[in-house]
Coordinates of C-alpha atoms in Angstrom, one line a residue:
X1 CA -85.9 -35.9 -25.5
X2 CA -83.6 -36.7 -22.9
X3 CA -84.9 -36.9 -19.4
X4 CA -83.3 -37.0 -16.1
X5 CA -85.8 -38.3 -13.2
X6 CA -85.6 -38.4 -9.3
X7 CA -82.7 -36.0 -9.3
X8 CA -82.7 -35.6 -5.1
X9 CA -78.8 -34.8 -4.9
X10 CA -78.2 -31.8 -2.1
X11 CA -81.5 -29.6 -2.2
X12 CA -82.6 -31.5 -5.5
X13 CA -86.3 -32.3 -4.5
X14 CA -86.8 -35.3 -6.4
X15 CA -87.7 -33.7 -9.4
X16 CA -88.0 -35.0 -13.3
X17 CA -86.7 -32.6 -15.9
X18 CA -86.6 -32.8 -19.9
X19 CA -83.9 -32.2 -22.5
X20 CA -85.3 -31.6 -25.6
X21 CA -82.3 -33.2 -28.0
X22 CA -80.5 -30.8 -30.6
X23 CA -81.8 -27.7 -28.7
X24 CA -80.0 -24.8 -27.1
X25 CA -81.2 -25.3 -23.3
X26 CA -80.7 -22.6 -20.8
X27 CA -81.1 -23.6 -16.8
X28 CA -82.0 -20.9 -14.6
X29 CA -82.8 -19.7 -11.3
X30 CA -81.6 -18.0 -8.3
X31 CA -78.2 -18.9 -7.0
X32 CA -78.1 -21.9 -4.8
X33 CA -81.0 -22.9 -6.5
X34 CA -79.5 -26.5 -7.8
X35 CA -78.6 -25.1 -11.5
X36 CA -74.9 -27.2 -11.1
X37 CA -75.8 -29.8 -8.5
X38 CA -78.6 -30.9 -11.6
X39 CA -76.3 -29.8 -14.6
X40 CA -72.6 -30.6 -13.2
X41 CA -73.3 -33.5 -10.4
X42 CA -76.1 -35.8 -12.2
X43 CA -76.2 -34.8 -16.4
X44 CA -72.8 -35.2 -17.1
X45 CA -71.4 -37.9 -15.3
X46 CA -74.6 -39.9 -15.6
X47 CA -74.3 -39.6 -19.3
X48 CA -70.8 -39.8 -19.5
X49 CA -70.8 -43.7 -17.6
X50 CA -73.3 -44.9 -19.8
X51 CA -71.7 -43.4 -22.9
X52 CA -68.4 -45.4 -21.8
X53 CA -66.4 -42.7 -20.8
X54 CA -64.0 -41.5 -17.6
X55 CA -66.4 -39.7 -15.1
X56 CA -67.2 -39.2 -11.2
X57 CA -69.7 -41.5 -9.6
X58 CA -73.0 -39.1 -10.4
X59 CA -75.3 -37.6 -7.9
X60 CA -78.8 -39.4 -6.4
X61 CA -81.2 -39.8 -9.3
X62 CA -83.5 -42.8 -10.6
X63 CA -83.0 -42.6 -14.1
X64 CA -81.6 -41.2 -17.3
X65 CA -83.9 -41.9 -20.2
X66 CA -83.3 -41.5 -24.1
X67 CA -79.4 -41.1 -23.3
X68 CA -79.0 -44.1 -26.4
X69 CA -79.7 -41.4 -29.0
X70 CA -76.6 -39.4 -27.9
X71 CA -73.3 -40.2 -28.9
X72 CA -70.9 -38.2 -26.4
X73 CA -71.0 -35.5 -23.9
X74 CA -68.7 -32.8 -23.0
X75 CA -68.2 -30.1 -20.9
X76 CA -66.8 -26.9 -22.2
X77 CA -65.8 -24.7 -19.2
X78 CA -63.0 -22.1 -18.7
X79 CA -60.4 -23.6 -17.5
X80 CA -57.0 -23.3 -19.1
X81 CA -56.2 -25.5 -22.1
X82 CA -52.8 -25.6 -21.3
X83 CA -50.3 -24.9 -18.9
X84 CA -47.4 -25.0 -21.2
X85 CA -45.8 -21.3 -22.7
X86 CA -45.2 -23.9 -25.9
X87 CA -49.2 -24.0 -26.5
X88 CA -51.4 -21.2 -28.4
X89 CA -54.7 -20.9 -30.3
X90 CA -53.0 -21.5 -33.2
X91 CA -51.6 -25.0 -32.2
X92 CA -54.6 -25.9 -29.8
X93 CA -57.5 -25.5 -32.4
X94 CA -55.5 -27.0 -35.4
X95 CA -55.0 -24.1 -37.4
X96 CA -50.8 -24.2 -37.4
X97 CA -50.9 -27.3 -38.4
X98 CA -52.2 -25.9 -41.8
X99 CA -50.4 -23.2 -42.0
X100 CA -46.9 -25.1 -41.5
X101 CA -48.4 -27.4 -44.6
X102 CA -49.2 -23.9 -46.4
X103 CA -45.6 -22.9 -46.3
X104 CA -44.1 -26.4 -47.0
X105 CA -46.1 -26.4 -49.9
X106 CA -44.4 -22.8 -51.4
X107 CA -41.8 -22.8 -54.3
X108 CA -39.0 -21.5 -51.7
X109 CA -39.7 -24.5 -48.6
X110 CA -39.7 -26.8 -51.8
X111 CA -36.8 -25.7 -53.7
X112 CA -34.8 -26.1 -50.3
X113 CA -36.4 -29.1 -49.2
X114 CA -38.5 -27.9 -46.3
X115 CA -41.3 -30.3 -44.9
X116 CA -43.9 -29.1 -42.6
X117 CA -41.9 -30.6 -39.6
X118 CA -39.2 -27.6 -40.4
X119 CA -41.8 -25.3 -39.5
X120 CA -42.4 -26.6 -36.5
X121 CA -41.0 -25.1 -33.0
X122 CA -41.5 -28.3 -31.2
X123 CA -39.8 -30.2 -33.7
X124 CA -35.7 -30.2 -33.7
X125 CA -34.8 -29.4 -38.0
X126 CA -36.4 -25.9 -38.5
X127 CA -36.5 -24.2 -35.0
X128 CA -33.4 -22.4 -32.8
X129 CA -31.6 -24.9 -30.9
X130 CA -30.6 -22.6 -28.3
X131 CA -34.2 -22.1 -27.2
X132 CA -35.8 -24.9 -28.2
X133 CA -37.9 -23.2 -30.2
X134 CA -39.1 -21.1 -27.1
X135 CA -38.0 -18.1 -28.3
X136 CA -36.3 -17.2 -24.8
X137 CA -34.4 -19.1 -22.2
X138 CA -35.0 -19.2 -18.6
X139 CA -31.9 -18.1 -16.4
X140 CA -31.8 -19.8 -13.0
X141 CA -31.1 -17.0 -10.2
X142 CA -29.5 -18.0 -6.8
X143 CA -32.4 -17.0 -4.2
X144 CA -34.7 -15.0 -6.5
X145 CA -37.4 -16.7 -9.0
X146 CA -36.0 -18.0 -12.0
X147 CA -36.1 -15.4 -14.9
X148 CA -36.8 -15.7 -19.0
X149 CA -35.0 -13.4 -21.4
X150 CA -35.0 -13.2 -25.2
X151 CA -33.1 -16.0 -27.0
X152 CA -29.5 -14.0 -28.1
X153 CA -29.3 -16.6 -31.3
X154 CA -32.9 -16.3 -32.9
X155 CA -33.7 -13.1 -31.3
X156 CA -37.2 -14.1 -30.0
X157 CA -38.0 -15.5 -33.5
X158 CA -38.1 -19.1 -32.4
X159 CA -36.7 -20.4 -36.3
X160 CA -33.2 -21.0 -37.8
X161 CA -32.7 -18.0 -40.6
X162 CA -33.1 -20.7 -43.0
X163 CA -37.0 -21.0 -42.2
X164 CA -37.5 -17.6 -41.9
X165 CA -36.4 -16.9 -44.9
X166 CA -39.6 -18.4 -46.9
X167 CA -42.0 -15.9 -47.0
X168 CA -45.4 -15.4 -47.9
X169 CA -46.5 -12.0 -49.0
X170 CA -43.6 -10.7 -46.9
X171 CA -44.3 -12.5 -43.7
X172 CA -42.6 -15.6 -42.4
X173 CA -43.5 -18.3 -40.2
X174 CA -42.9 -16.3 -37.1
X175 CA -44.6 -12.9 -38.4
X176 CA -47.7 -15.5 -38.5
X177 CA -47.4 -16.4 -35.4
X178 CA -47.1 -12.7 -34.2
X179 CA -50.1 -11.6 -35.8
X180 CA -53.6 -11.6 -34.6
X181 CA -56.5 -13.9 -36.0
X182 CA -58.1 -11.3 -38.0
X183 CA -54.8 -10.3 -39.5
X184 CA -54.2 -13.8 -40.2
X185 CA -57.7 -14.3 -42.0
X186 CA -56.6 -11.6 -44.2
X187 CA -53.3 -12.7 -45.3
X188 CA -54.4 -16.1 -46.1
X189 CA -57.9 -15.2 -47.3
X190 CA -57.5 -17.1 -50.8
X191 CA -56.8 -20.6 -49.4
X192 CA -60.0 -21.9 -48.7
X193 CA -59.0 -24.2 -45.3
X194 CA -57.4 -21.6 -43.8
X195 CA -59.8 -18.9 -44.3
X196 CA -62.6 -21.4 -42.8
X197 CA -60.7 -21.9 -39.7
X198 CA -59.2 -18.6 -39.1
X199 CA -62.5 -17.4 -40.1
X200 CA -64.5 -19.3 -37.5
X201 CA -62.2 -18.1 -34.7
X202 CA -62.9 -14.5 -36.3
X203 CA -66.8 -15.0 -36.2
X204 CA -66.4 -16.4 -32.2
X205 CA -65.1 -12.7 -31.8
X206 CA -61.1 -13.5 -31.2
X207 CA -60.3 -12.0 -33.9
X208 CA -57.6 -9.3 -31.6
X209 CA -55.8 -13.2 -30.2
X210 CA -52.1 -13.5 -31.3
X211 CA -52.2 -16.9 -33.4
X212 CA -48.7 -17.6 -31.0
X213 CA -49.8 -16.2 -27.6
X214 CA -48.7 -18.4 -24.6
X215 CA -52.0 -20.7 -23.4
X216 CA -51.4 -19.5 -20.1
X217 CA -51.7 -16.2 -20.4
X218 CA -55.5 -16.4 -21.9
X219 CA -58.6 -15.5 -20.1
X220 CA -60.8 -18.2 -18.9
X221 CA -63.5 -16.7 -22.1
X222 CA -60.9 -16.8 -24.1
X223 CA -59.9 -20.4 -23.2
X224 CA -63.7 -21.4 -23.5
X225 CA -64.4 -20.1 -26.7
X226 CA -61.1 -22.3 -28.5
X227 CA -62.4 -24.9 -26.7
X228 CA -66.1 -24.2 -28.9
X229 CA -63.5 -23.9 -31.8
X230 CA -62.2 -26.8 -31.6
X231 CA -65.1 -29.1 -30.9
X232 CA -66.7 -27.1 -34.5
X233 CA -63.1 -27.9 -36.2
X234 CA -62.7 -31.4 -34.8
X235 CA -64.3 -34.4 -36.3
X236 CA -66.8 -35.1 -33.7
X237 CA -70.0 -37.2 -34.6
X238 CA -73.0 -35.2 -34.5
X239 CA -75.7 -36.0 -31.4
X240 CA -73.0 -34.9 -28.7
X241 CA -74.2 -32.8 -25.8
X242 CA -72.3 -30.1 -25.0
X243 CA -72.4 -28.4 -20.9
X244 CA -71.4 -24.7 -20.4
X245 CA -71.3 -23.1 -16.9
X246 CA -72.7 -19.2 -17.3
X247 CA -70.1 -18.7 -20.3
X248 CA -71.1 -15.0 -20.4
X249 CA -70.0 -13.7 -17.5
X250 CA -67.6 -10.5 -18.6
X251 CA -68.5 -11.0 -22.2
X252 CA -69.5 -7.8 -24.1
X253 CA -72.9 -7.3 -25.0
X254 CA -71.6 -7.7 -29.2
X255 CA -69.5 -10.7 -27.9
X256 CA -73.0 -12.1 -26.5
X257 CA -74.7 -12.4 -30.0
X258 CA -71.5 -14.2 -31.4
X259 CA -71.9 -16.7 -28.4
X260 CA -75.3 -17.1 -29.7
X261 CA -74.3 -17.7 -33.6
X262 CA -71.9 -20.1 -32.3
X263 CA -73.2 -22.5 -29.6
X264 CA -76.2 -22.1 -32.6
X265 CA -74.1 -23.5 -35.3
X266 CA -73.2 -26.8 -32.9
X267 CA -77.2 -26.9 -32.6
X268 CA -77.6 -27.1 -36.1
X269 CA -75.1 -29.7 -36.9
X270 CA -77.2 -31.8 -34.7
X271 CA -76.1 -31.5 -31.1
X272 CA -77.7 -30.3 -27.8
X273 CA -76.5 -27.4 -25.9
X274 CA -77.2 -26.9 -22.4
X275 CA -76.0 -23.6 -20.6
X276 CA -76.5 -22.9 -17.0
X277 CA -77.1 -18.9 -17.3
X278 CA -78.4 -16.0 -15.8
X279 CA -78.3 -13.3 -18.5
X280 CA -81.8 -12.8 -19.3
X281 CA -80.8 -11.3 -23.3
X282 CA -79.2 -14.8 -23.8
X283 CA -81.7 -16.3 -21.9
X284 CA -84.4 -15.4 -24.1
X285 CA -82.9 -16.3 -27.2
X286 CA -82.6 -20.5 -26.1
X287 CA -85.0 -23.4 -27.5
X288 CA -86.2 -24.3 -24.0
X289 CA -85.6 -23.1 -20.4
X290 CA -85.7 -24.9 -17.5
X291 CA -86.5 -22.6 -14.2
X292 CA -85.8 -24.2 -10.4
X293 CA -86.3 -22.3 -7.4
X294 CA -88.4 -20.4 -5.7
X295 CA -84.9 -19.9 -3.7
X296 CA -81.4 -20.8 -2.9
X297 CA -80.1 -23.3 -0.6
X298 CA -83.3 -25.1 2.2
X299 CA -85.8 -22.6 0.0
X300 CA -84.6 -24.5 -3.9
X301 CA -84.3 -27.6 -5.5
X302 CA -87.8 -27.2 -7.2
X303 CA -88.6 -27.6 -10.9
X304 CA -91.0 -24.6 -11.4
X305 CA -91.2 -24.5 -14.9
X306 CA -90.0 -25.8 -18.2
X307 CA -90.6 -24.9 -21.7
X308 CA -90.0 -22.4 -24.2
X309 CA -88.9 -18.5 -23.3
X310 CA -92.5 -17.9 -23.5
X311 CA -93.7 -20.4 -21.8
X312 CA -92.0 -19.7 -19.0
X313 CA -92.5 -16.1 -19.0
X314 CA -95.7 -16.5 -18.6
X315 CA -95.3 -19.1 -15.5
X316 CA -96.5 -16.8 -12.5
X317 CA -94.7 -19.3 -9.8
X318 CA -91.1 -19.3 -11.5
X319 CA -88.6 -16.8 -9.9
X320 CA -87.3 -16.0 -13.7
X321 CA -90.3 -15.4 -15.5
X322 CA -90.5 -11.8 -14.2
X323 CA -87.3 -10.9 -15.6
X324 CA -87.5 -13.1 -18.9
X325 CA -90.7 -11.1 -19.4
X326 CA -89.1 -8.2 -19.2
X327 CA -86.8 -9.3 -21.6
X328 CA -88.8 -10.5 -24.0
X329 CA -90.9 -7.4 -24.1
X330 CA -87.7 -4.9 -24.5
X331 CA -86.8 -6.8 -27.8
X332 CA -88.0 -9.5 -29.9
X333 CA -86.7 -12.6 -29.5
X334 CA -84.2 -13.2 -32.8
X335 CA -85.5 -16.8 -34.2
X336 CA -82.9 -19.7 -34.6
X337 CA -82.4 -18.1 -38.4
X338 CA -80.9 -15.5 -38.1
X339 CA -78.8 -16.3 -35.4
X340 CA -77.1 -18.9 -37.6
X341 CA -73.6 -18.1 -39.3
X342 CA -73.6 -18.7 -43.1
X343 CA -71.8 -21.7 -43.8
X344 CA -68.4 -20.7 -44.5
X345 CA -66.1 -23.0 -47.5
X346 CA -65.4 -26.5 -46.7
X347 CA -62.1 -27.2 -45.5
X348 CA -60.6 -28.0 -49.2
X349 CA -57.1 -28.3 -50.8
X350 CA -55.6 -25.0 -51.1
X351 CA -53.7 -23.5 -53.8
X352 CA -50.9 -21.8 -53.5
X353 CA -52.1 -19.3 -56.9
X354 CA -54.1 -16.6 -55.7
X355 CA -57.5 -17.3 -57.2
X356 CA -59.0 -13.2 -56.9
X357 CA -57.6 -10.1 -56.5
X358 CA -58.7 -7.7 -53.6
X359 CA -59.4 -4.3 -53.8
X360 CA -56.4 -3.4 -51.7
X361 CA -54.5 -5.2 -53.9
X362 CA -56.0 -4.0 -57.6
X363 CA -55.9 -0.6 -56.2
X364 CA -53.8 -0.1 -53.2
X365 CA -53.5 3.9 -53.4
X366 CA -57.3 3.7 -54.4
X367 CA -58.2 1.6 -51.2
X368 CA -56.5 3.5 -48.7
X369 CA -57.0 7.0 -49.8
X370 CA -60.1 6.4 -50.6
X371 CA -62.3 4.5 -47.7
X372 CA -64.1 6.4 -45.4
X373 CA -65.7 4.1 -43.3
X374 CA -63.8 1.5 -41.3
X375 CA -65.9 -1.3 -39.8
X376 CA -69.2 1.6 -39.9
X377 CA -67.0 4.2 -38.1
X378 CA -66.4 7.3 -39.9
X379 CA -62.8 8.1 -40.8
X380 CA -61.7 11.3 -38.9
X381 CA -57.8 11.6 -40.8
X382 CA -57.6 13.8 -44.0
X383 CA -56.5 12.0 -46.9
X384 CA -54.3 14.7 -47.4
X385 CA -52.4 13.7 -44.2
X386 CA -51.7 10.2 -45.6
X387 CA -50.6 12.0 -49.3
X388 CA -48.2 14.0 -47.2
X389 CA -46.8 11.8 -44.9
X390 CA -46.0 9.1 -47.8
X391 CA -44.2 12.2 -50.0
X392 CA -42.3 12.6 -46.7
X393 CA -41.3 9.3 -46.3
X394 CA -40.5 9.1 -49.9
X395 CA -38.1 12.1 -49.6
X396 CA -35.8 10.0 -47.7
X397 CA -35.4 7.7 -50.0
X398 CA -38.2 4.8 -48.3
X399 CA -40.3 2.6 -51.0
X400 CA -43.8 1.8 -50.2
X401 CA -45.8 -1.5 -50.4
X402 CA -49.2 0.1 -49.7
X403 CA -51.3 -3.8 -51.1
X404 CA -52.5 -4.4 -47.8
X405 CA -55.7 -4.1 -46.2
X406 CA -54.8 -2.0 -43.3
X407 CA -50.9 -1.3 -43.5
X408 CA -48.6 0.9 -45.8
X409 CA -45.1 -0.9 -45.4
X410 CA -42.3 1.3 -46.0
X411 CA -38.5 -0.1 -46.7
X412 CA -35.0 1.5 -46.3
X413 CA -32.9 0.5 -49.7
X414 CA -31.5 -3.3 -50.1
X415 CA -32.9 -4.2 -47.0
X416 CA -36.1 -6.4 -46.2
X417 CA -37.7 -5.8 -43.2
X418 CA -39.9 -3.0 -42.9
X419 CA -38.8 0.5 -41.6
X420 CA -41.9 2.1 -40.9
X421 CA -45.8 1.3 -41.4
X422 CA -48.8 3.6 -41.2
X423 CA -51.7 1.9 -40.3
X424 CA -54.9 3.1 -41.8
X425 CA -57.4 1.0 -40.6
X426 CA -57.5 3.5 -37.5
X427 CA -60.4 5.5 -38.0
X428 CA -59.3 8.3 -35.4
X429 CA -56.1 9.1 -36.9
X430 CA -53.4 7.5 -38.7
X431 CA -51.0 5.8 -36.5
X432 CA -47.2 5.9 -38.2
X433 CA -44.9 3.4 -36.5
X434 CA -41.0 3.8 -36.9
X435 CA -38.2 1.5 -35.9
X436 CA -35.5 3.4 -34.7
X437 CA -32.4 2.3 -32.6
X438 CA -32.1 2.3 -29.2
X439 CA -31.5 5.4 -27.5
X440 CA -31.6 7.3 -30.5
X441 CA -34.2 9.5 -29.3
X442 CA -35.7 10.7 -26.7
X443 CA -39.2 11.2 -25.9
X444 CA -39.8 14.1 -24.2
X445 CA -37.6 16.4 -26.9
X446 CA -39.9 14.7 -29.1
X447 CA -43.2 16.2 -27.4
X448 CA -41.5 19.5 -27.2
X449 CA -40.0 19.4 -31.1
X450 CA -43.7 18.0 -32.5
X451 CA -46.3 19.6 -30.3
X452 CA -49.1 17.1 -30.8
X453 CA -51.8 18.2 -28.7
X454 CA -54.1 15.1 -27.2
X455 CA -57.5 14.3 -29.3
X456 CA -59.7 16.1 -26.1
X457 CA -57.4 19.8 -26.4
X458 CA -58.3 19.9 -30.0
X459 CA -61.1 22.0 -30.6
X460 CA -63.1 19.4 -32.2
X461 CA -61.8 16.2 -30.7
X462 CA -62.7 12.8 -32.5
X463 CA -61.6 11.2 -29.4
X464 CA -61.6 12.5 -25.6
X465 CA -58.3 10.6 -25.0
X466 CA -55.6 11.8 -23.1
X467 CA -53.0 9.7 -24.5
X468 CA -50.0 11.5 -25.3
X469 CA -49.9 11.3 -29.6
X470 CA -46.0 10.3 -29.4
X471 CA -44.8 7.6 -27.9
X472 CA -41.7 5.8 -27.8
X473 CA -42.5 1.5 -27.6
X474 CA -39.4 0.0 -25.7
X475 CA -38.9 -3.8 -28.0
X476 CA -37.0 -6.8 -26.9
X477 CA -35.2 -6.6 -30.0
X478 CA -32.7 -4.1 -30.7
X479 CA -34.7 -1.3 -31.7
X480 CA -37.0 0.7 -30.1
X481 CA -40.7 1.5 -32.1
X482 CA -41.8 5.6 -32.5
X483 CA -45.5 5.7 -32.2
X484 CA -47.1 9.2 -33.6
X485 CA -50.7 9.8 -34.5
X486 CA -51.6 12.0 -36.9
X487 CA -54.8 13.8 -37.9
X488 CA -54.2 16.5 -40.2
X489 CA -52.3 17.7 -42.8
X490 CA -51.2 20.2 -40.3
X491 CA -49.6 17.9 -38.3
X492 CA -46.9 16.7 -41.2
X493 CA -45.1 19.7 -41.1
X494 CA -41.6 20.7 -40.7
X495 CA -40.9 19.7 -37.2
X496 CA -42.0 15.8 -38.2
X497 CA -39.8 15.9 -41.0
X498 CA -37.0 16.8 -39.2
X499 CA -37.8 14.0 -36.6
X500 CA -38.0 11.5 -39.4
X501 CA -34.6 12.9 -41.1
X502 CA -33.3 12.3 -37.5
X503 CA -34.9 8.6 -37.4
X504 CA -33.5 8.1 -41.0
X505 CA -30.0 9.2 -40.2
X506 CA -30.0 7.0 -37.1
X507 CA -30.9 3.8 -39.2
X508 CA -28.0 4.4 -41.1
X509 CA -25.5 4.9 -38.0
X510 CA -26.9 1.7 -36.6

């Protein structure tokens, strides 16, 4: 147990408080009560001197006792971590790092020579010169703020062609770095390392992040739970106590429990947790809680209780039991097992031969046409819709690479990159995406040619959206995306194959 005694900084009224070691502590009370004077001002620097490391002078105390069994501290707030457009989650947390030694490592980067340094965009060998592997170049205006437009030379992509050219399972370093975590975990789901870490970041609920998007552009949440991550990637020592400032302020309520599972998986490799937290749901879920009060400001500084959830339920003086009892009697409180995640592999060596099939892959046709739940939703699209659409696409001549888990790729002739998807992992309506050329159509004409009606006219609507069902994406590359959404076999009739000769026909002209 690690305790803290005399603690008399601002309205602190020299009081001696107990950190049970390799627990998940919550500190409540009202605001202004002393939850960050004790936490922020005295814990962590107090620790962090005697541990050897950088830290303010800490706030009026006596003593810090049992800090000898800990072995570092650190404080895991939500601040940015990074200010540079160059940093992302992939490159913070680790996880490009693998994946540029993943595609060193296939029989394409090795027959040309290719070292994980060519994969790189920080690195001059693999990335655009022009951009400095930025994938856009900042234009300096006379009296106006500077301005950043797409890189003419790599078109956004950030590589030399030579780099993009090695693929795996049709995707290239930059598609990677374009695609979001869960997509990621999915395409490299047979290599153990990368399915660990990609996996972990999935679990911690990111699993919507782009692997490339720009550091700064994160939400502080965001930013807070790469930094958890990390620290669970890194090779930290065990006995480190970790500090978190009321990380669930914004957070969904299905977010919360993977919070849980996660600051419960540093627990269980043998660190100490200690939030500062007013949500009474996560709250109630902690190892011990630590209550000061009765108010803020003159009226707080007390310690008036400490223990577990129910102990301090139970404490008629403390200004949280009311609400933790409340809590507590709405729901059971979820014991420390089954809040922990399954161990997931052990970062291994990974092999570039796939080691299993998946079902999307033994049976593509099978897997699409035939799953009717997606993620415990109900599918609302026909299965007829999707036969239709696919003879459509067929009719002009398109082949179809249906082995993956929530995309049907379609390609025009001798060329590589796709022409049109449908994803099917919508369970509203299939969502067909076309890549068109700029200006080739318009969208208005196309509301009046297709008549889609939005999900809330139809008589019975999956969906009470309003958004129009056809949309045309503008791109930064030269082509522009055509968004429809389809729900019945109804709505592939002759009016969308006429848009999709159109689409076809424009292809070729451009």
């Amino acid at each position: 147990c690690l305790v803290v005694e005399g603690c008399a900084q601002h309205n602190l009224r020299d009081i001696t408080v107990s950190f049970p070691l390799n627990a998940l502590i919550c500190v409540t009370g009202p605001s202004g009560s002393g939850k960050s004077t004790l936490v922020g001002d005295i814990l962590y620097p107090a620790l962090a001197r005697k541990l050897g490391l950088s830290a303010p002078a800490p706030g009026k105390h006596r003593a810090v006792k049992g800090w000898y069994r800990l072995r570092g501290v650190a404080i895991l707030d939500q601040s940015p971590i990074g200010q540079s457009p160059r940093s992302n989650p992939a490159t913070y947390v680790g996880v490009f790092d693998e994946i540029r030694r993943f595609f060193a490592r296939l029989p394409e980067a090795r027959m040309r020579g290719f070292t994980p340094e060519h994969f790189s965009f920080n690195r001059p060998g693999g990335r655009c010169e022009e951009c400095e592997g930025m994938g856009a170049r900042i234009v300096q205006m006379h009296f106006l703020p500077d301005v950043w437009v797409t890189c003419e030379a790599c078109g956004g992509r950030r590589y030399e062609p030579e780099i993009l050219a090695v693929r795996y399972r049709g995707r290239n370093i930059a598609d990677v770095l374009e695609m979001s975590i869960g997509a990621a975990a999915e395409l490299f789901a047979a290599h153990p390392r990368l399915a660990a870490m990609l996996g972990l970041l999935c679990d911690m609920g990111l699993d919507y992040l782009p692997l490339g998007q720009a550091a700064p552009t994160l939400s502080g949440g965001e930013a807070q739970r790469l930094k958890i991550a990390r620290e669970l990637l890194s090779a930290r020592p065990r006995d480190t106590l970790y500090i978190l400032d009321e990380p669930t302020t914004g957070l969904h309520p299905a977010d919360l429990i993977k919070l849980l599972k996660i600051l419960n998986r540093l627990v269980d490799y043998g660190n100490t947790v200690v939030v500062v937290e007013h949500n009474m749901d996560f709250v109630k879920a902690a190892d011990w809680v630590i209550d000061l009060g009765p108010g803020g400001g003159d009226n707080g500084g007390y310690l008036m209780a400490q223990g577990t959830p129910e102990t301090v339920a139970q404490a008629q003086a403390a200004p949280t039991s009311p609400y933790l009892r409340r809590a507590l009697k709405s729901s059971r409180r979820v014991p420390r097992a089954e809040l922990t995640l399954p161990e997931r592999p052990r970062p291994g060596r990974v092999a570039i031969e796939e080691v299993a099939k998946a079902p999307w892959e033994s049976d593509p046709r099978g897997w699409h046409l035939g799953q009717r739940l997606h993620e415990g939703q109900t599918v609302h699209w026909s299965p007829d819709t999707l036969r239709l659409l696919d003879e459509a696409l067929a009719a002009l001549g398109a082949h179809a690479h249906w082995a993956d888990r929530t995309h049907i790729y379609y390609f025009r002739p001798q060329e590589r990159d796709w022409w049109a998807y449908v994803r099917t992992s919508n369970h509203i309506a299939l969502e067909l995406v076309v890549r068109v050329p700029k200006g080739s159509l318009d969208e208005e004409a196309l509301h009046r040619r297709l008549r889609l009606p939005a999900f809330r006219d139809l008589p019975n609507p999956p969906t009470f959206s309003d958004t129009p069902r056809v949309r045309l994406r503008a791109s930064p590359r030269d082509y522009d995306r055509l968004v429809i959404r389809l729900l019945s076999a109804e709505d592939v009739g002759p009016a969308l194959h006429q848009v999709l000769a159109q689409a076809w026909k424009a292809a070729d002209s451009g």
